[in-house]
Amino acid sequence: MGKAKTRKVECMIHTENLCKTYRMGDVVVQALRDVNMEIKDGEFVAIIGPSGSGKSTLLNLLGCLDKPTSGAVFIGGTDTASLSENALAEIRREKIGFIFQQFNLIHTLNALENVALPMFFAGVGRDVRLKKAEELLVKVELGERMYHKPSELSGGQQQRVAIARSLSNDPAIIIGDEPTGNVDTDTGTAIMQILEGLNREGKTIIVVTHDAEIAARAGRTKRMRDGKVLE
Amino acid sequence: MRDKFLLAFRSIRERKARSILTVLGIAVGIAAIVSLMSVGYGMEYAITGELTGMADMISVMPGKIMGGHTYIEMGGFTDRDVKDLQRISGIKDISAMTYDSVEVAYQDERKPTFVFGGDTKDLESFYVEPVGLKEGRWLRENDYKGCVIGDQVANDFFDDVIHVNDKLVLNGDKFVVVGVFEKGGMLYSNDVDRNIFLTLRAAKNVLQTDEIKYVVVRVYDIDEAEAIAEEIKEVINDNHGLDDFTMAMTMGSMLEQIGDIFNIIRGVLAGIAAIALIVASIGIMNTMLMSVMERTHEIGVMKAIGAKSRDVLALFLLESSIVSLVGGVTGCVVGVIVAKVLGFLGSAASGLEITAIVKPEVLLSGIAVAVIVGVLSGFYPARKASRMSPVEAVRYG
């Protein structure tokens, strides 16, 4: 990462004129238009907006899953556009934890192995890995179900496994794409409580949601419409 | 590394039916290679093994081979030819034989057959030792009225099966059967099964000729056999004033010819096996491509949580190598069993003792080929998997 452009900023994440366009056949869709935002270290930010407003696109760019059409995403002062595929994979692995609406656990692996997987890709030794995964599952109150496959777990349990997984390489940033979208209200509240707890421990948390109640629990809310962030 | 194995193993097990089919595909290919090669070696060994016992022999015949395999008889040798041969140095032993077609009668039935006559000791080492007698004994030098008959003469020629002490009539002369040959098998069938063997004197009498149709020469030094064969041709051709009256074939040159034939056979067998293997590798590629497509989402998730392209590539390659290694080992085991069975059936059918020879290098290269094929045909799908954009892959499915 030595070659990457760096700047002195206090912000954990900020974007500069971020644009993303998709081409769907002959139609060009502008999913993001000139998004400029800053997220500081330790913030809890909720991004809300109707579907199609570009919030998931923004999240994918912030999470280094996708590359912008123009503009830049800076993470800890590093311009991610200048990084190779491998370096981006390292950022996803070390600095960012992802939580998806569909949980996205690997169904051939049990809860413990799913949580340990990011550490496996990071080259952490087996014993260390499994011990840490166990601790994380205890932390999300799934210590009893460590050896269950995802198909044997409820939606809320699966999402808690996913949260534990997102924490496994101890990232500074947790990104959630509608993390409560596929669970009932009570479970959703419980998941938000876990995220709040993590935020208190110092993690930066960015969550996309269209549930105003959930959004209200975040420290700061960004509203999106038609690919733009409304202040 | 151990964890990578576990991970790959999980996904193989998860798709049990398809993994088993792929393993079978490879196993069939490898089994084909291993069994065909082993039986090929076994056949070669069985045949050359029988022939090497006769490596010091030169067959001398009055005729030539036309068009590669048709023998044309040009006449017969005389006693003078045989005497002249005795003057050539390096020759240990000469045995002159005669044969011709003749009618054999048993009670009221008549059949055409061949009468073969020669030195009884030579005929014994030439035919009786390799083929064996089913009944009775071999001819003695003074058995002027005795004969030994081939398997077909005994069993198929006449309504009754002929046994020892039955009487056959050849050109008006009565002969008593003193022995019956076993079936000649692949190598000796032509020479033994339809023939009647007599002492040289009796044969000359029955055939009413002094002409010698076949001379077998034994040499002291096998390395000199080719040179001696040339000399034999020269001597006899001089006697008859012809250029190509005589054919003298060393066993060595026959072995060489057989070796050539075996190279061709082995090539054909390898070709068949290669086709089986190509089919198998298309199978692996198909399985792996399906696996990649089916797991596009999973690949996306892995990348989203930090897997690099090379991590994904390694996982998929490992998976296809495990599948092909298991296929290779299974194929070797099955191949050895099939080879043994084929050898057994082949022995029963040909009368030749064929034992499949399983060479370790064939097994090793079978497994190596399986793994190489597996890795190569897994490479394209694996690379395809590793290059997927995480965001699109996650969205998939």
XYZ file of C-alpha atoms in Angstrom:
628
model
C 0.000 0.000 0.000
C 3.055 2.218 -0.030
C 2.316 3.511 -3.499
C -1.173 4.639 -2.592
C -2.033 8.299 -2.384
C -2.527 9.311 1.247
C -3.758 12.476 2.867
C -3.958 13.757 6.351
C -7.558 13.546 7.510
C -9.176 12.566 10.764
C -11.994 10.857 8.919
C -12.091 7.092 8.822
C -13.957 7.202 5.534
C -14.664 10.000 3.137
C -15.721 10.196 -0.467
C -15.001 12.779 -3.137
C -17.491 13.322 -5.965
C -18.306 9.653 -5.950
C -20.201 8.524 -9.086
C -21.355 5.105 -10.167
C -23.164 4.372 -13.389
C -24.458 1.042 -14.593
C -25.210 0.163 -18.131
C -28.260 -2.044 -18.497
C -28.516 -2.781 -22.197
C -28.931 0.612 -23.841
C -29.979 2.373 -20.665
C -27.381 4.039 -18.503
C -28.413 4.124 -14.869
C -26.772 6.683 -12.649
C -26.814 4.980 -9.310
C -24.675 7.545 -7.523
C -24.157 11.213 -8.425
C -21.341 13.212 -6.821
C -21.588 11.826 -3.359
C -19.410 13.618 -0.841
C -19.548 12.343 2.678
C -17.399 11.919 5.727
C -17.670 9.327 8.402
C -15.526 9.781 11.465
C -13.839 7.200 13.570
C -16.304 5.570 15.966
C -19.451 6.981 14.385
C -22.695 5.065 13.968
C -24.240 6.169 10.681
C -27.516 5.002 9.216
C -28.180 5.541 5.539
C -31.859 5.523 4.687
C -33.828 6.034 1.548
C -36.304 4.315 -0.760
C -35.185 1.353 -2.785
C -33.312 2.367 -5.901
C -31.951 5.462 -4.196
C -28.393 4.134 -4.436
C -27.762 3.236 -0.802
C -26.605 -0.323 -1.506
C -24.383 0.936 -4.308
C -22.832 3.417 -1.910
C -22.321 0.704 0.675
C -20.612 -1.581 -1.847
C -18.232 1.218 -2.771
C -17.512 2.080 0.865
C -16.917 -1.616 1.529
C -14.491 -1.958 -1.401
C -16.671 -4.563 -3.056
C -17.004 -2.425 -6.160
C -15.081 0.321 -7.909
C -16.460 3.792 -8.596
C -17.013 5.059 -12.128
C -15.444 8.341 -11.043
C -14.547 10.047 -7.819
C -12.796 8.405 -4.900
C -13.305 6.569 -1.659
C -10.699 7.153 1.025
C -10.412 4.688 3.840
C -8.092 5.757 6.631
C -6.627 8.257 4.175
C -5.928 5.724 1.431
C -7.462 6.208 -2.003
C -8.957 2.802 -2.708
C -9.063 3.412 -6.463
C -5.289 3.195 -6.560
C -5.223 -0.258 -4.999
C -4.881 -3.633 -6.694
C -7.506 -6.356 -6.419
C -5.349 -8.103 -3.839
C -4.866 -4.971 -1.759
C -8.628 -4.375 -1.834
C -9.183 -7.942 -0.661
C -6.803 -7.219 2.207
C -8.747 -4.100 3.167
C -12.006 -6.065 3.126
C -10.368 -8.725 5.221
C -8.598 -6.569 7.806
C -10.456 -3.269 8.045
C -14.056 -3.988 7.152
C -16.630 -6.427 8.452
C -19.635 -7.020 6.224
C -23.128 -7.972 7.336
C -25.655 -8.793 4.634
C -29.426 -8.791 4.548
C -29.370 -12.435 3.413
C -26.778 -13.375 6.089
C -24.668 -15.055 3.351
C -23.154 -17.774 5.483
C -21.364 -20.647 3.752
C -23.887 -23.444 4.064
C -21.357 -26.288 4.006
C -19.629 -24.924 7.109
C -20.925 -24.853 10.675
C -21.283 -21.637 12.682
C -17.811 -21.881 14.190
C -16.150 -22.476 10.826
C -18.100 -19.658 9.221
C -16.888 -17.252 11.879
C -13.323 -18.511 11.490
C -13.320 -18.209 7.698
C -12.050 -14.598 7.385
C -9.210 -15.513 9.760
C -8.483 -18.532 7.594
C -8.037 -16.250 4.585
C -5.855 -14.011 6.755
C -3.577 -16.963 7.493
C -4.331 -17.186 11.210
C -3.382 -20.573 12.691
C -6.126 -23.102 13.257
C -6.120 -23.172 17.059
C -6.030 -19.399 17.446
C -8.719 -19.084 14.831
C -11.148 -21.530 16.361
C -10.616 -20.145 19.871
C -11.340 -16.606 18.705
C -14.365 -17.756 16.702
C -15.673 -19.463 19.808
C -15.267 -16.273 21.854
C -17.082 -14.267 19.214
C -19.977 -16.728 19.101
C -20.245 -16.581 22.889
C -20.288 -12.805 22.600
C -23.328 -12.929 20.267
C -24.908 -15.498 22.621
C -24.585 -18.469 20.281
C -22.128 -20.427 22.416
C -24.605 -23.329 22.479
C -25.002 -23.609 18.732
C -21.423 -23.441 17.498
C -21.499 -26.717 15.620
C -24.790 -26.172 13.847
C -24.972 -25.627 10.115
C -26.696 -22.415 8.931
C -29.707 -24.447 7.806
C -30.213 -25.534 11.424
C -30.285 -21.958 12.702
C -33.081 -19.376 12.723
C -32.760 -16.167 10.733
C -31.843 -14.161 13.818
C -29.246 -16.749 14.832
C -27.778 -16.754 11.355
C -27.491 -12.992 11.418
C -25.719 -13.180 14.767
C -23.273 -15.691 13.267
C -22.761 -13.232 10.423
C -22.055 -10.447 12.916
C -19.543 -12.659 14.709
C -17.950 -13.408 11.355
C -17.711 -9.705 10.503
C -15.757 -9.208 13.736
C -13.307 -12.025 13.285
C -10.351 -10.026 11.980
C -11.166 -7.232 14.430
C -11.961 -4.614 11.771
C -12.403 -0.917 12.539
C -15.486 -0.621 10.351
C -18.668 -2.707 10.315
C -20.884 -2.291 7.273
C -24.434 -3.640 7.358
C -26.647 -3.834 4.300
C -30.169 -4.021 5.737
C -28.966 -6.305 8.550
C -32.450 -6.381 10.081
C -34.288 -6.674 6.781
C -34.859 -10.423 6.971
C -35.705 -10.875 10.654
C -38.724 -10.047 12.814
C -38.943 -6.830 14.788
C -37.776 -8.235 18.123
C -34.773 -9.914 16.559
C -34.094 -6.740 14.595
C -34.013 -4.811 17.853
C -31.668 -7.379 19.374
C -29.348 -7.097 16.395
C -29.352 -3.321 16.642
C -28.458 -3.667 20.312
C -25.473 -5.784 19.413
C -24.383 -3.205 16.834
C -24.812 -0.432 19.404
C -22.663 -2.396 21.793
C -19.973 -2.731 19.157
C -20.197 0.990 18.490
C -19.621 1.647 22.199
C -16.508 -0.509 21.973
C -15.232 1.919 19.364
C -16.194 0.362 16.031
C -17.322 2.607 13.212
C -20.684 1.364 12.045
C -22.468 2.116 8.788
C -25.893 0.607 8.266
C -28.277 0.833 5.360
C -31.934 0.470 6.267
C -35.347 1.655 5.229
C -36.763 1.166 8.727
C -37.011 4.606 10.328
C -37.192 3.100 13.820
C -33.897 1.316 13.352
C -32.373 4.396 11.797
C -33.412 6.432 14.813
C -31.059 4.407 16.996
C -28.039 5.477 14.953
C -25.962 8.474 15.943
C -26.346 10.142 12.580
C -28.692 9.551 9.666
C -28.020 10.208 6.016
C -30.958 10.299 3.677
C -30.537 9.309 0.044
C -32.644 9.895 -3.012
C -31.907 9.405 -6.710
C -28.265 8.666 -6.137
C -27.636 11.731 -4.022
C -27.110 12.216 -0.320
C -29.500 14.797 1.069
C -28.056 16.765 3.950
C -3.049 -26.454 4.191
C -4.976 -28.986 6.223
C -7.848 -26.534 6.501
C -7.890 -25.963 2.786
C -8.223 -29.699 2.370
C -11.085 -29.742 4.836
C -12.816 -26.914 3.034
C -12.415 -28.530 -0.383
C -13.438 -31.865 1.039
C -16.603 -30.354 2.487
C -17.753 -29.030 -0.821
C -16.962 -32.327 -2.550
C -19.006 -34.179 0.039
C -21.809 -31.663 -0.201
C -22.234 -32.584 -3.877
C -21.876 -36.282 -3.308
C -23.655 -37.675 -6.354
C -21.875 -35.467 -8.814
C -18.499 -35.940 -7.195
C -18.929 -39.697 -7.333
C -19.852 -39.533 -11.010
C -16.778 -37.459 -11.763
C -14.570 -39.822 -9.788
C -16.072 -42.696 -11.768
C -15.432 -40.923 -15.045
C -11.759 -40.545 -14.261
C -11.555 -43.997 -12.731
C -12.867 -45.558 -15.937
C -10.266 -43.713 -17.988
C -7.411 -44.685 -15.701
C -8.699 -48.246 -15.297
C -8.736 -48.543 -19.087
C -5.116 -47.414 -19.308
C -3.891 -49.588 -16.459
C -5.723 -52.757 -17.445
C -4.981 -52.533 -21.169
C -1.303 -51.800 -20.577
C -0.981 -54.597 -18.007
C -2.668 -57.167 -20.220
C -0.545 -55.967 -23.134
C 2.641 -56.489 -21.132
C 1.347 -59.863 -19.956
C 0.644 -61.026 -23.506
C 3.993 -59.836 -24.711
C 5.733 -61.610 -21.879
C 3.805 -64.840 -22.419
C 4.595 -64.952 -26.118
C 8.184 -63.780 -26.060
C 8.734 -65.993 -23.029
C 7.795 -69.057 -25.049
C 9.873 -67.934 -27.964
C 13.026 -67.053 -26.046
C 13.308 -70.718 -25.096
C 13.893 -71.273 -28.805
C 16.212 -68.306 -29.312
C 19.065 -70.457 -30.624
C 16.948 -71.749 -33.529
C 16.975 -70.813 -37.171
C 14.038 -71.963 -39.302
C 15.013 -72.742 -42.866
C 12.294 -73.136 -45.491
C 12.342 -73.562 -49.248
C 10.313 -70.544 -50.237
C 9.767 -66.874 -49.538
C 7.283 -64.600 -47.934
C 5.392 -62.425 -50.383
C 3.542 -59.269 -49.547
C 4.532 -59.448 -45.928
C 2.786 -62.603 -44.831
C 1.996 -65.100 -47.587
C 4.430 -67.991 -47.700
C 5.106 -69.363 -51.168
C 6.792 -72.744 -51.349
C 9.465 -72.994 -54.069
C 10.175 -76.745 -53.853
C 12.106 -78.815 -51.337
C 15.579 -79.290 -49.925
C 17.680 -82.309 -50.801
C 19.913 -84.498 -48.621
C 22.856 -82.717 -50.229
C 21.580 -79.371 -48.897
C 21.448 -80.817 -45.394
C 24.976 -82.286 -45.713
C 26.312 -78.923 -46.922
C 24.730 -77.206 -43.951
C 26.649 -79.503 -41.614
C 29.883 -77.929 -42.866
C 28.906 -74.445 -41.720
C 30.713 -73.610 -38.489
C 28.781 -72.521 -35.386
C 25.918 -74.943 -36.013
C 25.216 -77.290 -33.116
C 22.412 -79.340 -34.476
C 20.438 -79.773 -37.679
C 17.058 -81.365 -37.901
C 15.403 -81.987 -41.234
C 11.652 -82.370 -41.447
C 9.185 -82.979 -44.161
C 5.496 -82.386 -44.412
C 2.745 -82.428 -47.024
C -0.976 -82.725 -47.336
C -2.381 -86.214 -47.347
C -5.717 -87.973 -46.910
C -6.390 -89.680 -43.626
C -8.982 -92.439 -43.317
C -10.631 -93.810 -40.212
C -13.021 -96.686 -40.803
C -15.053 -95.338 -43.769
C -14.381 -91.633 -43.313
C -11.731 -89.651 -45.162
C -10.321 -86.195 -44.363
C -7.508 -84.055 -45.781
C -4.737 -83.325 -43.306
C -1.004 -82.692 -43.040
C 1.609 -85.244 -42.224
C 4.651 -83.990 -40.390
C 7.793 -86.107 -40.149
C 11.192 -85.508 -38.623
C 13.769 -86.434 -36.090
C 11.709 -87.519 -33.100
C 14.020 -85.790 -30.577
C 13.796 -82.479 -32.440
C 10.049 -82.681 -32.863
C 9.785 -83.460 -29.189
C 11.618 -80.328 -28.105
C 9.869 -78.276 -30.748
C 6.257 -79.350 -30.179
C 5.796 -81.838 -27.374
C 7.523 -79.808 -24.688
C 5.547 -76.565 -25.192
C 2.175 -78.090 -26.124
C 2.082 -81.315 -24.116
C 0.331 -84.615 -24.699
C -3.210 -85.273 -23.533
C -2.995 -89.029 -23.999
C -0.402 -91.712 -24.640
C 3.288 -91.080 -25.330
C 5.551 -89.457 -27.899
C 7.052 -91.279 -30.914
C 10.240 -93.320 -30.608
C 12.819 -93.423 -33.393
C 11.752 -96.951 -34.363
C 7.975 -96.309 -34.254
C 7.660 -96.802 -37.976
C 3.977 -97.662 -37.641
C 3.047 -95.263 -34.887
C 1.627 -91.762 -35.094
C 0.767 -88.871 -32.775
C -2.233 -86.730 -33.716
C -3.330 -83.146 -33.062
C -6.368 -82.150 -31.031
C -8.629 -81.442 -34.015
C -7.689 -84.680 -35.744
C -8.692 -86.549 -32.600
C -11.894 -84.695 -31.784
C -13.336 -83.017 -34.869
C -12.352 -85.004 -37.950
C -14.424 -88.126 -37.514
C -17.742 -89.076 -36.001
C -15.916 -90.907 -33.246
C -13.281 -89.365 -31.073
C -9.911 -90.951 -31.825
C -7.957 -92.399 -28.900
C -4.646 -94.137 -28.349
C -4.518 -97.554 -30.108
C -7.066 -96.521 -32.758
C -5.890 -97.151 -36.295
C -5.649 -94.534 -39.043
C -4.876 -95.120 -42.710
C -2.534 -92.742 -44.549
C -2.101 -93.391 -48.287
C -2.901 -97.064 -47.749
C -0.517 -97.565 -44.827
C -1.957 -98.374 -41.423
C -0.705 -96.446 -38.381
C -1.508 -96.918 -34.709
C -2.192 -93.799 -32.646
C 0.335 -93.758 -29.770
C -0.350 -90.265 -28.489
C -2.706 -87.283 -28.731
C -1.623 -83.634 -28.379
C -3.248 -81.043 -26.170
C -4.790 -78.038 -27.954
C -2.002 -76.029 -29.569
C -3.224 -72.632 -28.399
C -2.448 -69.382 -30.134
C 1.165 -70.085 -31.014
C 1.064 -73.727 -32.002
C -2.462 -74.218 -33.261
C -1.444 -74.073 -36.913
C 1.445 -76.464 -36.439
C -0.171 -79.052 -34.244
C -3.964 -79.200 -34.161
C -4.706 -80.441 -37.689
C -1.522 -82.488 -38.140
C -0.398 -86.069 -37.846
C 3.193 -86.632 -36.699
C 5.313 -89.545 -37.936
C 8.967 -90.530 -37.791
C 10.988 -89.097 -40.681
C 11.309 -92.472 -42.352
C 7.604 -93.220 -42.159
C 6.726 -89.727 -43.422
C 9.026 -90.040 -46.440
C 7.369 -93.347 -47.124
C 3.810 -92.057 -46.879
C 4.485 -88.886 -48.835
C 6.691 -90.800 -51.297
C 9.263 -88.072 -51.405
C 12.814 -87.478 -50.293
C 12.292 -83.721 -50.327
C 12.812 -81.901 -47.104
C 10.400 -79.055 -46.482
C 11.661 -77.689 -43.237
C 15.032 -77.572 -41.539
C 15.613 -76.356 -38.016
C 19.144 -75.368 -37.129
C 20.448 -74.805 -33.649
C 23.464 -72.562 -33.186
C 26.007 -72.430 -30.368
C 26.093 -68.656 -30.103
C 22.836 -66.723 -30.462
C 24.790 -63.601 -31.460
C 26.065 -65.367 -34.556
C 22.601 -66.553 -35.595
C 21.995 -63.765 -38.142
C 25.347 -64.344 -39.862
C 24.807 -68.096 -39.926
C 21.324 -67.617 -41.391
C 22.845 -65.590 -44.224
C 25.421 -68.297 -44.869
C 22.722 -70.984 -44.924
C 20.801 -69.047 -47.578
C 23.918 -68.655 -49.719
C 24.876 -72.334 -49.510
C 21.440 -73.664 -50.450
C 20.759 -71.021 -53.109
C 24.102 -71.987 -54.720
C 23.058 -75.640 -54.764
C 19.831 -74.798 -56.575
C 21.196 -71.991 -58.736
C 18.521 -69.545 -57.547
C 18.718 -66.208 -55.729
C 15.754 -66.435 -53.433
C 15.107 -70.145 -53.059
C 15.689 -70.190 -49.333
C 14.282 -68.435 -46.339
C 16.231 -68.614 -43.089
C 14.636 -66.908 -40.134
C 16.300 -66.570 -36.765
C 14.142 -66.546 -33.681
C 15.764 -63.224 -32.884
C 14.274 -61.635 -35.989
C 10.927 -63.217 -35.210
C 11.113 -61.767 -31.728
C 11.851 -58.386 -33.253
C 8.847 -58.657 -35.517
C 6.688 -59.619 -32.595
C 8.103 -56.668 -30.673
C 7.015 -54.371 -33.519
C 3.562 -55.867 -33.478
C 3.370 -55.315 -29.753
C 4.383 -51.697 -30.140
C 1.478 -51.254 -32.527
C -0.911 -53.054 -30.218
C 0.260 -50.989 -27.279
C -0.188 -47.825 -29.317
C -3.756 -48.781 -30.161
C -4.489 -49.651 -26.529
C -3.009 -46.355 -25.370
C -5.156 -44.589 -27.966
C -8.321 -46.185 -26.635
C -7.303 -45.306 -23.108
C -6.539 -41.730 -24.145
C -10.030 -41.337 -25.563
C -11.477 -42.621 -22.302
C -9.344 -40.103 -20.483
C -10.405 -37.188 -22.667
C -14.007 -38.046 -21.951
C -13.174 -38.180 -18.258
C -11.452 -34.813 -18.298
C -14.405 -33.209 -20.038
C -16.397 -34.675 -17.167
C -14.151 -33.018 -14.581
C -14.314 -29.723 -16.382
C -18.068 -29.963 -16.522
C -18.308 -30.784 -12.834
C -16.032 -27.947 -11.891
C -17.836 -25.462 -14.132
C -21.147 -26.494 -12.629
C -19.621 -26.200 -9.207
C -18.387 -22.690 -9.981
C -21.759 -21.631 -11.322
C -23.596 -23.170 -8.437
C -21.324 -21.448 -5.971
C -21.047 -18.067 -7.630
C -22.795 -16.608 -4.624
C -20.515 -18.411 -2.198
C -17.448 -17.202 -4.095
C -18.804 -13.656 -3.869
C -19.280 -14.004 -0.127
C -15.784 -15.386 0.317
C -14.368 -12.471 -1.619
C -16.506 -9.981 0.299
C -15.102 -11.218 3.592
C -11.566 -10.925 2.305
C -10.618 -13.929 0.160
C -8.138 -13.033 -2.568
C -8.444 -14.328 -6.101
C -5.635 -16.747 -5.473
C -7.373 -18.125 -2.362
C -10.415 -18.942 -4.471
C -8.265 -20.338 -7.276
C -6.402 -22.553 -4.823
C -9.618 -23.889 -3.295
C -11.120 -24.860 -6.615
C -7.897 -26.362 -7.929
C -7.518 -28.346 -4.737
C -11.042 -29.598 -5.119
C -10.481 -30.823 -8.657
C -7.142 -32.399 -7.710
C -8.712 -34.300 -4.832
C -11.502 -35.556 -7.077
C -9.044 -36.628 -9.755
C -6.610 -38.177 -7.288
C -9.384 -40.289 -5.804
C -10.439 -41.131 -9.364
C -6.874 -42.071 -10.277
C -6.390 -44.358 -7.287
C -9.795 -45.977 -7.783
C -8.975 -46.396 -11.461
C -5.703 -48.143 -10.631
C -7.398 -50.570 -8.254
C -10.178 -51.328 -10.729
C -7.651 -51.505 -13.583
C -5.560 -54.127 -11.783
C -8.644 -56.235 -11.066
C -9.864 -55.943 -14.656
C -6.391 -56.809 -15.936
C -6.292 -59.964 -13.805
C -9.735 -61.006 -15.037
C -8.826 -60.281 -18.664
C -5.611 -62.238 -18.252
C -7.534 -65.172 -16.837
C -10.127 -65.091 -19.632
C -7.402 -64.619 -22.227
C -5.499 -67.643 -20.910
C -8.626 -69.766 -21.063
C -9.376 -68.658 -24.612
C -5.895 -68.869 -26.111
C -4.344 -71.742 -24.174
C -1.428 -69.429 -23.533
C -0.478 -68.636 -19.952
C -1.262 -64.910 -19.830
C -0.721 -63.237 -16.486
C -1.403 -59.516 -16.461
C 1.815 -57.746 -15.527
C 1.128 -54.672 -13.406
C 4.174 -52.439 -13.607
C 4.509 -49.869 -10.816
C 5.375 -47.212 -13.374
C 2.044 -47.833 -15.118
C 0.221 -47.337 -11.802
C 2.207 -44.231 -10.939
C 1.745 -42.679 -14.348
C -1.962 -43.563 -14.206
C -2.320 -41.572 -10.996
C -0.099 -38.796 -12.325
C -2.139 -38.538 -15.527
C -5.345 -38.393 -13.483
C -4.056 -35.548 -11.328
C -2.610 -33.636 -14.278
C -5.843 -33.995 -16.209
C -7.783 -32.982 -13.097
C -5.720 -29.883 -12.456
C -5.697 -28.829 -16.105
C -9.410 -29.279 -16.597
C -10.116 -27.709 -13.219
C -7.977 -24.700 -14.057
C -10.339 -22.906 -16.402
C -13.348 -23.123 -14.084
C -11.175 -22.221 -11.100
C -9.802 -19.151 -12.805
C -13.261 -18.161 -13.864
C -14.356 -18.458 -10.254
C -11.439 -16.476 -8.910
C -11.970 -13.574 -11.300
C -15.564 -12.892 -10.387
C -16.366 -9.445 -9.108
C -17.472 -9.838 -5.500
C -20.437 -7.503 -5.735
C -21.900 -9.255 -8.754
C -21.204 -12.687 -7.342
C -22.873 -11.846 -4.034
C -25.917 -10.530 -5.831
C -26.171 -13.779 -7.809
C -28.592 -16.358 -6.481
